[in-house]
Short mmCIF file of C-alpha atoms in Angstrom, two decimals:
data_model
loop_
_atom_site.label_atom_id
_atom_site.label_comp_id
_atom_site.label_asym_id
_atom_site.label_seq_id
_atom_site.Cartn_x
_atom_site.Cartn_y
_atom_site.Cartn_z
CA SER C 1 -95.33 20.72 99.37
CA ALA C 2 -92.39 17.68 100.09
CA ALA C 3 -89.69 19.96 98.99
CA LEU C 4 -91.19 23.02 101.17
CA ALA C 5 -91.19 20.68 104.06
CA GLY C 6 -87.88 19.34 103.63
CA THR C 7 -86.78 22.66 103.37
CA ILE C 8 -87.91 23.74 106.62
CA GLY C 9 -86.38 20.81 108.33
CA HIS C 10 -83.20 21.73 107.08
CA GLU C 11 -83.54 25.68 107.96
CA VAL C 12 -84.16 24.26 111.54
CA ALA C 13 -81.36 22.18 111.71
CA ASP C 14 -79.13 24.76 110.58
CA ILE C 15 -80.30 27.38 113.11
CA CYS C 16 -80.25 24.57 115.84
CA LEU C 17 -76.54 23.66 115.15
CA LYS C 18 -75.22 27.74 114.76
CA THR C 19 -77.33 28.90 117.51
CA LYS C 20 -77.56 25.81 119.91
CA VAL C 21 -81.23 26.08 120.21
CA ASN C 22 -83.79 23.56 120.75
CA ALA C 23 -85.75 22.62 117.84
CA PHE C 24 -89.19 23.02 119.97
CA GLN C 25 -88.06 26.65 120.43
CA ILE C 26 -88.28 27.56 116.79
CA THR C 27 -91.77 27.84 115.34
CA VAL C 28 -91.33 30.05 112.57
CA VAL C 29 -88.50 29.91 109.84
CA GLU C 30 -88.35 32.09 106.80
CA ILE C 31 -87.36 30.97 103.49
CA ASP C 32 -87.09 33.19 100.42
CA GLY C 33 -88.82 36.08 102.07
CA VAL C 34 -91.86 33.72 103.17
CA GLN C 35 -92.85 33.02 106.72
CA HIS C 36 -93.74 29.54 107.32
CA ASP C 37 -94.85 27.73 110.49
CA VAL C 38 -92.46 25.22 111.52
CA PRO C 39 -94.93 21.64 112.07
CA GLU C 40 -94.58 19.70 115.29
CA GLU C 41 -93.06 16.28 113.50
CA THR C 42 -90.70 18.47 112.24
CA GLN C 43 -89.71 19.84 115.18
CA VAL C 44 -89.27 16.24 116.91
CA ALA C 45 -87.67 14.90 113.96
CA VAL C 46 -85.03 18.03 113.68
CA ASN C 47 -83.94 17.38 117.36
CA ASN C 48 -83.99 13.70 117.22
CA TYR C 49 -81.16 14.48 114.49
CA ILE C 50 -79.35 16.91 116.44
CA GLU C 51 -79.18 14.85 119.64
CA PHE C 52 -77.92 11.85 117.10
CA LEU C 53 -75.15 14.39 115.79
CA HIS C 54 -74.04 15.51 119.11
CA SER C 55 -73.68 11.81 120.06
CA ARG C 56 -71.22 11.50 117.33
CA GLY C 57 -68.26 13.56 119.15
CA GLY C 58 -66.16 16.11 117.47
CA THR C 59 -66.78 19.68 115.90
CA ILE C 60 -70.20 19.89 113.94
CA MET C 61 -70.16 21.94 110.87
CA SER C 62 -73.52 22.96 109.20
CA GLU C 63 -74.49 23.51 105.67
CA VAL C 64 -71.00 23.22 104.45
CA ARG C 65 -70.15 23.34 100.66
CA ILE C 66 -68.08 21.11 99.42
CA ASP C 67 -66.45 21.28 95.95
CA TYR C 68 -65.34 17.69 94.15
CA ALA C 69 -65.33 19.36 90.49
CA LYS C 70 -61.32 18.52 90.40
CA LEU C 71 -62.29 14.93 91.84
CA LEU C 72 -64.68 13.80 89.01
CA GLY C 73 -62.65 15.47 86.24
CA VAL C 74 -65.38 18.03 85.46
CA PRO C 75 -65.02 21.87 85.05
CA LYS C 76 -64.98 24.10 88.13
CA GLY C 77 -68.66 24.66 89.10
CA ASP C 78 -70.03 21.42 87.98
CA GLY C 79 -69.21 19.34 91.07
CA PHE C 80 -70.12 20.83 94.25
CA GLY C 81 -72.87 20.51 96.75
CA THR C 82 -73.93 21.45 100.45
CA SER C 83 -73.40 18.96 102.98
CA ASP C 84 -76.02 18.80 105.98
CA ALA C 85 -73.29 18.29 108.48
CA VAL C 86 -69.69 17.67 108.51
CA ILE C 87 -68.13 16.19 111.83
CA LEU C 88 -64.22 16.72 112.25
CA LEU C 89 -63.23 14.08 114.96
CA ASP C 90 -60.02 14.52 117.28
CA ASN C 91 -58.50 11.77 115.74
CA GLY C 92 -58.40 12.95 112.44
CA ASP C 93 -61.38 11.31 110.73
CA ILE C 94 -64.49 12.61 109.17
CA GLU C 95 -68.09 12.11 109.18
CA ILE C 96 -70.73 13.16 106.28
CA HIS C 97 -74.32 13.06 107.43
CA ASP C 98 -77.42 14.25 105.58
CA LEU C 99 -80.83 14.69 106.80
CA LYS C 100 -83.90 12.95 105.08
CA LEU C 101 -87.32 14.20 105.85
CA GLY C 102 -89.26 12.36 103.29
CA HIS C 103 -90.57 8.86 103.33
CA GLY C 104 -88.40 7.09 100.28
CA ILE C 105 -85.96 5.18 101.92
CA VAL C 106 -82.51 6.45 100.83
CA GLU C 107 -79.61 3.97 101.14
CA VAL C 108 -76.32 5.03 103.04
CA SER C 109 -74.71 1.98 101.24
CA GLY C 110 -72.76 3.12 97.93
CA ASN C 111 -74.36 6.44 98.20
CA PRO C 112 -72.58 8.59 95.70
CA GLN C 113 -73.77 12.23 96.79
CA LEU C 114 -72.37 11.41 100.52
CA MET C 115 -69.12 9.72 98.85
CA LEU C 116 -68.55 12.95 96.97
CA TYR C 117 -68.99 14.75 99.72
CA ALA C 118 -66.44 12.65 101.99
CA ALA C 119 -64.11 12.82 99.32
CA GLY C 120 -64.45 16.34 98.81
CA VAL C 121 -63.85 17.30 102.73
CA ALA C 122 -60.63 14.77 102.70
CA ALA C 123 -59.27 16.60 99.81
CA THR C 124 -59.85 20.05 101.39
CA LEU C 125 -58.28 19.10 104.69
CA GLU C 126 -55.38 17.33 102.93
CA GLU C 127 -54.27 20.29 101.01
CA ALA C 128 -54.82 22.47 104.29
CA THR C 129 -52.88 19.93 106.72
CA GLY C 130 -51.08 17.71 104.48
CA GLU C 131 -52.20 14.79 106.05
CA SER C 132 -54.88 12.13 104.46
CA VAL C 133 -57.94 11.35 105.87
CA GLU C 134 -57.63 7.52 106.99
CA LEU C 135 -61.17 6.94 107.68
CA ALA C 136 -64.79 8.61 106.45
CA THR C 137 -68.12 7.82 107.93
CA ILE C 138 -71.59 8.90 105.90
CA GLY C 139 -74.34 8.57 107.57
CA ILE C 140 -78.09 9.17 106.63
CA TYR C 141 -80.66 10.15 109.02
CA GLN C 142 -84.01 9.17 107.87
CA PRO C 143 -86.96 9.51 110.77
CA ALA C 144 -89.30 7.55 108.48
CA ALA C 145 -86.34 4.59 108.81
CA SER C 146 -84.65 4.81 112.02
CA ARG C 147 -84.54 7.16 114.65
CA PHE C 148 -80.78 6.37 115.49
CA GLY C 149 -79.55 6.70 111.87
CA SER C 150 -77.59 4.66 109.25
CA THR C 151 -74.02 5.21 108.87
CA GLU C 152 -71.31 3.32 106.94
CA ASP C 153 -67.35 3.31 107.43
CA MET C 154 -65.41 4.09 104.28
CA THR C 155 -61.41 3.53 104.23
CA LYS C 156 -58.89 6.11 101.98
CA LYS C 157 -58.93 3.07 99.60
CA GLU C 158 -62.47 2.35 99.55
CA LEU C 159 -63.39 5.81 99.29
CA ASP C 160 -60.77 6.32 96.30
CA ALA C 161 -61.90 3.23 94.07
CA GLU C 162 -65.70 4.48 94.53
CA ILE C 163 -64.29 8.09 93.27
CA LYS C 164 -62.65 6.60 90.37
CA ASP C 165 -65.77 4.76 89.22
CA LEU C 166 -67.73 7.91 89.70
CA LYS C 167 -65.04 9.94 87.53
CA SER C 168 -65.41 7.67 84.74
CA ALA C 169 -69.48 7.87 85.57
CA ALA C 170 -68.99 11.89 84.66
CA LYS C 171 -66.87 11.26 81.80
CA SER C 172 -69.24 9.31 80.07
CA ALA C 173 -72.22 11.81 80.90
CA ILE C 174 -69.91 14.67 79.47
CA ALA C 175 -69.50 12.66 75.95
CA ALA C 176 -73.25 11.88 75.90
CA GLU C 177 -74.10 15.57 76.52
CA LYS C 178 -71.65 16.51 73.67
CA LEU C 179 -73.67 13.99 71.61
CA PHE C 180 -77.14 15.20 72.74
CA LYS C 181 -76.06 18.51 71.25
CA VAL C 182 -74.59 17.47 68.20
CA SER C 183 -76.98 14.97 66.91
CA GLY C 184 -79.54 14.85 69.21
CA PRO C 185 -81.66 12.01 70.82
CA THR C 186 -80.77 9.61 68.00
CA PRO C 187 -81.25 5.48 68.73
CA GLN C 188 -77.42 5.10 68.75
CA PHE C 189 -77.28 7.83 71.59
CA TYR C 190 -80.27 5.91 73.49
CA GLU C 191 -78.34 2.41 73.00
CA ASP C 192 -74.58 3.64 74.38
CA TYR C 193 -75.59 6.21 76.83
CA THR C 194 -78.45 5.64 78.68
CA ARG C 195 -79.70 2.69 81.04
CA ALA C 196 -83.12 2.35 82.45
CA GLY C 197 -83.23 1.82 86.49
CA GLU C 198 -85.12 3.27 89.66
CA ASP C 199 -83.23 5.98 90.67
CA GLN C 200 -82.09 7.45 87.15
CA CYS C 201 -85.46 7.40 85.99
CA LYS C 202 -87.44 8.47 88.73
CA TRP C 203 -86.91 12.35 88.08
CA CYS C 204 -86.13 12.28 84.60
CA LYS C 205 -88.31 14.63 83.07
CA HIS C 206 -88.06 12.44 79.48
CA ALA C 207 -89.13 9.42 80.90
CA ALA C 208 -92.40 9.08 79.44
CA SER C 209 -91.05 9.23 75.90
CA CYS C 210 -87.72 7.28 76.71
CA PRO C 211 -87.29 4.21 74.47
CA THR C 212 -84.85 2.46 76.71
CA LEU C 213 -87.35 2.41 79.83
CA LEU C 214 -90.20 1.57 77.72
CA ALA C 215 -88.05 -1.21 76.32
CA ALA C 216 -87.32 -2.41 79.92
CA THR C 217 -90.81 -1.99 81.27
CA GLN C 218 -92.24 -4.41 77.95
CA GLU C 219 -89.32 -6.82 79.05
CA VAL C 220 -90.58 -7.03 82.52
CA VAL C 221 -94.22 -7.46 81.42
CA ALA C 222 -93.14 -9.84 78.75
CA ALA C 223 -91.60 -12.05 80.91
CA CYS C 224 -94.81 -11.90 83.17
CA THR C 225 -97.36 -12.49 80.16
CA SER C 226 -99.17 -15.87 79.84
CA ASP C 227 -99.03 -17.28 76.05
CA ASP C 228 -101.85 -18.92 76.35
CA PHE C 229 -103.97 -16.04 77.75
CA ASP C 230 -102.41 -13.13 76.83
CA VAL C 231 -102.98 -11.65 80.23
CA VAL C 232 -100.23 -10.46 83.12
CA SER C 233 -99.57 -13.25 85.75
CA ALA C 234 -96.89 -13.65 88.41
CA PRO C 235 -93.87 -15.50 87.18
CA SER C 236 -93.49 -19.11 87.61
CA LEU C 237 -93.31 -20.05 91.37
CA ILE C 238 -91.29 -23.34 90.74
CA ASP C 239 -88.10 -20.73 90.37
CA ASP C 240 -87.51 -17.63 92.95
CA ALA C 241 -85.43 -16.05 90.56
CA PRO C 242 -87.92 -14.54 88.16
CA VAL C 243 -90.05 -13.52 90.99
CA ARG C 244 -87.21 -11.48 92.48
CA LYS C 245 -86.53 -9.89 89.41
CA ALA C 246 -90.09 -9.28 88.86
CA TYR C 247 -90.56 -7.67 92.68
CA GLU C 248 -87.02 -5.52 92.21
CA SER C 249 -88.91 -3.94 88.68
CA ILE C 250 -91.70 -2.55 90.29
CA PRO C 251 -90.40 0.71 91.32
CA LEU C 252 -89.28 1.10 87.77
CA LEU C 253 -92.50 0.12 86.52
CA GLU C 254 -94.20 2.80 88.93
CA ASN C 255 -91.92 5.58 87.60
CA PHE C 256 -92.62 4.83 84.04
CA ILE C 257 -96.59 4.70 84.92
CA ARG C 258 -96.68 7.98 86.57
CA ALA C 259 -94.24 9.80 84.17
CA VAL C 260 -96.84 8.46 81.22
CA GLN C 261 -99.66 9.90 83.61
CA ASP C 262 -98.19 13.30 83.80
CA GLU C 263 -97.31 13.42 80.39
CA VAL C 264 -100.85 12.44 79.39
CA TYR C 265 -102.35 14.86 81.99
CA ALA C 266 -99.85 17.95 80.76
CA ARG C 267 -101.25 17.00 76.99
CA ALA C 268 -104.84 17.32 78.14
CA LEU C 269 -104.42 20.39 79.97
CA ALA C 270 -102.91 21.64 76.54
CA GLY C 271 -106.26 20.86 74.37
CA ARG C 272 -104.77 17.66 73.30
CA GLY C 273 -106.82 15.39 75.48
CA GLU C 274 -108.68 13.65 72.57
CA HIS C 275 -105.31 12.94 70.93
CA VAL C 276 -104.16 10.81 73.96
CA GLY C 277 -107.67 9.44 74.48
CA VAL C 278 -108.76 11.41 77.67
CA LYS C 279 -111.26 13.90 78.75
CA PHE C 280 -111.65 15.89 81.85
CA VAL C 281 -114.87 15.31 83.88
CA ALA C 282 -116.08 16.82 87.39
CA GLY C 283 -114.08 14.54 90.36
CA ARG C 284 -115.74 14.28 93.77
CA ALA C 285 -116.42 17.41 95.79
CA GLY C 286 -114.60 18.32 98.96
CA ASN C 287 -115.49 17.82 102.22
CA ARG C 288 -118.49 19.86 103.81
CA LYS C 289 -117.16 22.62 106.36
CA TRP C 290 -118.73 25.50 108.18
CA ALA C 291 -118.83 28.59 105.89
CA ASP C 292 -118.59 30.84 109.11
CA GLU C 293 -118.28 28.92 112.22
CA SER C 294 -119.51 31.60 114.86
CA VAL C 295 -122.73 31.65 113.02
CA ALA C 296 -123.01 28.14 112.70
CA ALA C 297 -122.83 27.77 116.43
CA THR C 298 -124.95 30.66 117.28
CA GLN C 299 -127.71 29.00 115.32
CA LEU C 300 -127.03 25.50 116.70
CA LEU C 301 -126.96 26.77 120.27
CA VAL C 302 -130.65 27.74 119.79
CA VAL C 303 -132.17 24.20 119.73
CA LEU C 304 -128.74 21.94 120.47
CA PRO C 305 -127.17 22.02 124.21
CA ALA C 306 -123.43 23.18 124.42
CA GLU C 307 -122.02 19.89 124.82
CA THR C 308 -123.82 18.40 121.94
CA VAL C 309 -122.48 21.37 119.77
CA TYR C 310 -118.58 21.34 121.22
CA THR C 311 -116.49 18.64 121.73
CA LYS C 312 -113.49 18.18 123.96
CA THR C 313 -110.42 16.03 123.17
CA LEU C 314 -107.44 15.39 125.41
CA LEU C 315 -104.48 16.78 123.18
CA SER C 316 -102.28 13.87 121.45
CA PRO C 317 -98.94 12.29 123.12
CA ALA C 318 -96.64 13.74 120.53
CA LYS C 319 -98.66 17.25 121.35
CA ALA C 320 -98.22 16.51 124.91
CA GLU C 321 -94.39 15.42 124.72
CA THR C 322 -93.86 19.23 122.92
CA ALA C 323 -95.76 20.68 125.74
CA LEU C 324 -94.08 19.17 128.56
CA LYS C 325 -90.55 19.75 126.90
CA LYS C 326 -91.40 23.34 126.05
CA ALA C 327 -92.41 23.80 129.66
CA LYS C 328 -89.64 21.87 131.19
CA ALA C 329 -92.05 19.90 133.24
CA THR C 330 -90.31 16.50 134.28
CA SER C 331 -93.06 15.26 136.70
CA VAL C 332 -94.92 13.27 134.31
CA ASP C 333 -93.72 10.33 132.98
CA LEU C 334 -95.25 9.94 129.33
CA SER C 335 -93.89 6.40 129.15
CA THR C 336 -96.61 5.25 131.81
CA LEU C 337 -99.50 7.04 129.93
CA VAL C 338 -99.07 5.97 126.43
CA THR C 339 -99.75 2.80 124.41
CA ARG C 340 -99.81 2.01 120.74
CA SER C 341 -100.52 -1.03 118.57
CA ALA C 342 -97.70 -3.36 117.86
CA PRO C 343 -95.93 -2.64 114.34
CA SER C 344 -97.06 -5.36 111.79
CA LYS C 345 -94.87 -6.93 109.12
CA THR C 346 -94.33 -5.20 105.99
CA ILE C 347 -92.30 -6.08 102.68
CA ALA C 348 -89.51 -4.07 102.35
CA PRO C 349 -86.23 -4.82 99.80
CA ILE C 350 -83.46 -6.68 101.39
CA ASN C 351 -80.97 -4.08 101.79
CA ASP C 352 -83.62 -1.87 103.35
CA PRO C 353 -81.87 -0.07 106.37
CA ARG C 354 -84.55 -0.95 108.63
CA PRO C 355 -83.90 -4.26 110.80
CA GLU C 356 -85.70 -7.47 109.77
CA TRP C 357 -89.07 -7.49 111.65
CA SER C 358 -89.20 -10.16 114.57
CA ALA C 359 -92.26 -10.45 117.17
CA GLU C 360 -89.87 -10.56 120.06
CA GLY C 361 -88.09 -7.29 118.64
CA ALA C 362 -91.97 -5.09 118.54
CA THR C 363 -92.39 -2.92 120.87
CA THR C 364 -95.68 -0.72 121.56
CA ASN C 365 -93.13 1.82 123.56
CA ASP C 366 -92.48 5.20 121.42
CA PHE C 367 -90.07 6.17 124.38
CA GLU C 368 -87.91 3.51 124.50
#
């Protein structure tokens, strides 16, 4: 469902950039021959994204296929991707932007996908014009993180250095693939070519059976285990370093736990639940709802007044904002009518793109 929601949002953004229509005008999109309604929150997010791109200036190109196989030293067809938006600025600089509609915060700094896109566009332009791109801006627009986008400028020298490192990583990956095809997942293979980490383990299909990941999680747990009681506890508060290391390992541990849970579920579905110590039981029943609302209303109205049977509620501020934009009504100032509780403090990694919380900076106004 998350992937579908993202696809719908990107389809709306592509239509907006190519036809110059407002996101609120797009209520249905077709994906793989199937019609999908566009949720209101998607319209809002995409509309803000489009406005952000136009604020950057230059010529915007949507859904641009970029080939960077040559830059990585891999076979043609093994190194390519599609950039959500490429902006060509009048001064010869370029910008590469990615729309992220998920809630898992994605870092723009050091983002290999965007750096490869930038290098690919720069190489194509240099080949076509004979002039090198001296500055590339990579950016991520993620409504869950910020309404203003997150960007990072990279000089040609900086970009070339990063691509050199990625080329080395690609070479290692090719060597690992060749070894795997010959000898399979031997202990030596895992030792030489696998490194446990949040990014690389998050979507790996073999996370539940990977000895490297298991060893990494055991190392973290062992560091937080009391020798006296054989229980997991927080590391010593005398030194911040072990606390920080344990905190930064939480995503890795969570990935491993999810991978094991998924594997156990799959084995239970295959009839092997007893072997892994689980069984299927009845879960919680669903919420009650009317089998037929019209029949229920008819019977309830016999004994109850209409104002009890039916409820009337005012539409939400978000829906009101959408309705006003569609109606092109400007006489109502929603900022004078809307309030919300101030944001509360929440923990995030030090490199999170969101600004640090401060009581003075907190606002309850959606429209500022």
